[in-house]
Amino acid sequence: MIPVEEEHRGVVRSDEVRARLQRAAKEAGVFAPHASPTYGGRGLDMGGRAVVFEEAGYSLLGPLALNIAAPDEGNMHMLEAASARWGAARSAPASR
């Protein structure tokens, strides 16, 4: 994370860079530590999340890479709960 953070001065304006960081997080097994494995996450409990969230916070880009920056972290919980209750759910209406 740190070399990418330095290269971009802490701000990622490119979807390509975000996607690259998130692929790396997935390969490292730390992407979406708060989400259920059903939804591509790690399913960690609060203690496990705290460790991963703290480590991610050492870089400005860590939360982006792990998909734990607001509002993504909260939206994952909301979508998971909605899917469990009503089936498939979306955070935004489908494009027309």
PDB file of C-alpha atoms in Angstrom, residues 33 44-58 66 68:
ATOM      1  CA  PRO A  33     -12.905  -8.811   6.386  1.00  0.00           C
ATOM      2  CA  LEU A  44     -14.239 -12.147  10.807  1.00  0.00           C
ATOM      3  CA  ASP A  45     -15.703 -11.466  14.237  1.00  0.00           C
ATOM      4  CA  MET A  46     -15.289  -8.030  15.849  1.00  0.00           C
ATOM      5  CA  GLY A  47     -11.921  -8.913  17.389  1.00  0.00           C
ATOM      6  CA  GLY A  48     -10.552 -10.111  14.064  1.00  0.00           C
ATOM      7  CA  ARG A  49     -11.950  -7.091  12.262  1.00  0.00           C
ATOM      8  CA  ALA A  50     -10.329  -4.727  14.743  1.00  0.00           C
ATOM      9  CA  VAL A  51      -6.884  -6.140  13.991  1.00  0.00           C
ATOM     10  CA  VAL A  52      -7.341  -5.947  10.214  1.00  0.00           C
ATOM     11  CA  PHE A  53      -8.988  -2.499  10.284  1.00  0.00           C
ATOM     12  CA  GLU A  54      -6.156  -1.139  12.446  1.00  0.00           C
ATOM     13  CA  GLU A  55      -3.490  -2.508  10.107  1.00  0.00           C
ATOM     14  CA  ALA A  56      -5.341  -1.127   7.082  1.00  0.00           C
ATOM     15  CA  GLY A  57      -5.341   2.296   8.710  1.00  0.00           C
ATOM     16  CA  TYR A  58      -1.556   2.595   8.522  1.00  0.00           C
ATOM     17  CA  LEU A  66     -10.018  -3.702   1.771  1.00  0.00           C
ATOM     18  CA  ILE A  68     -13.828  -0.985   4.553  1.00  0.00           C
TER      19      ILE A  68
END
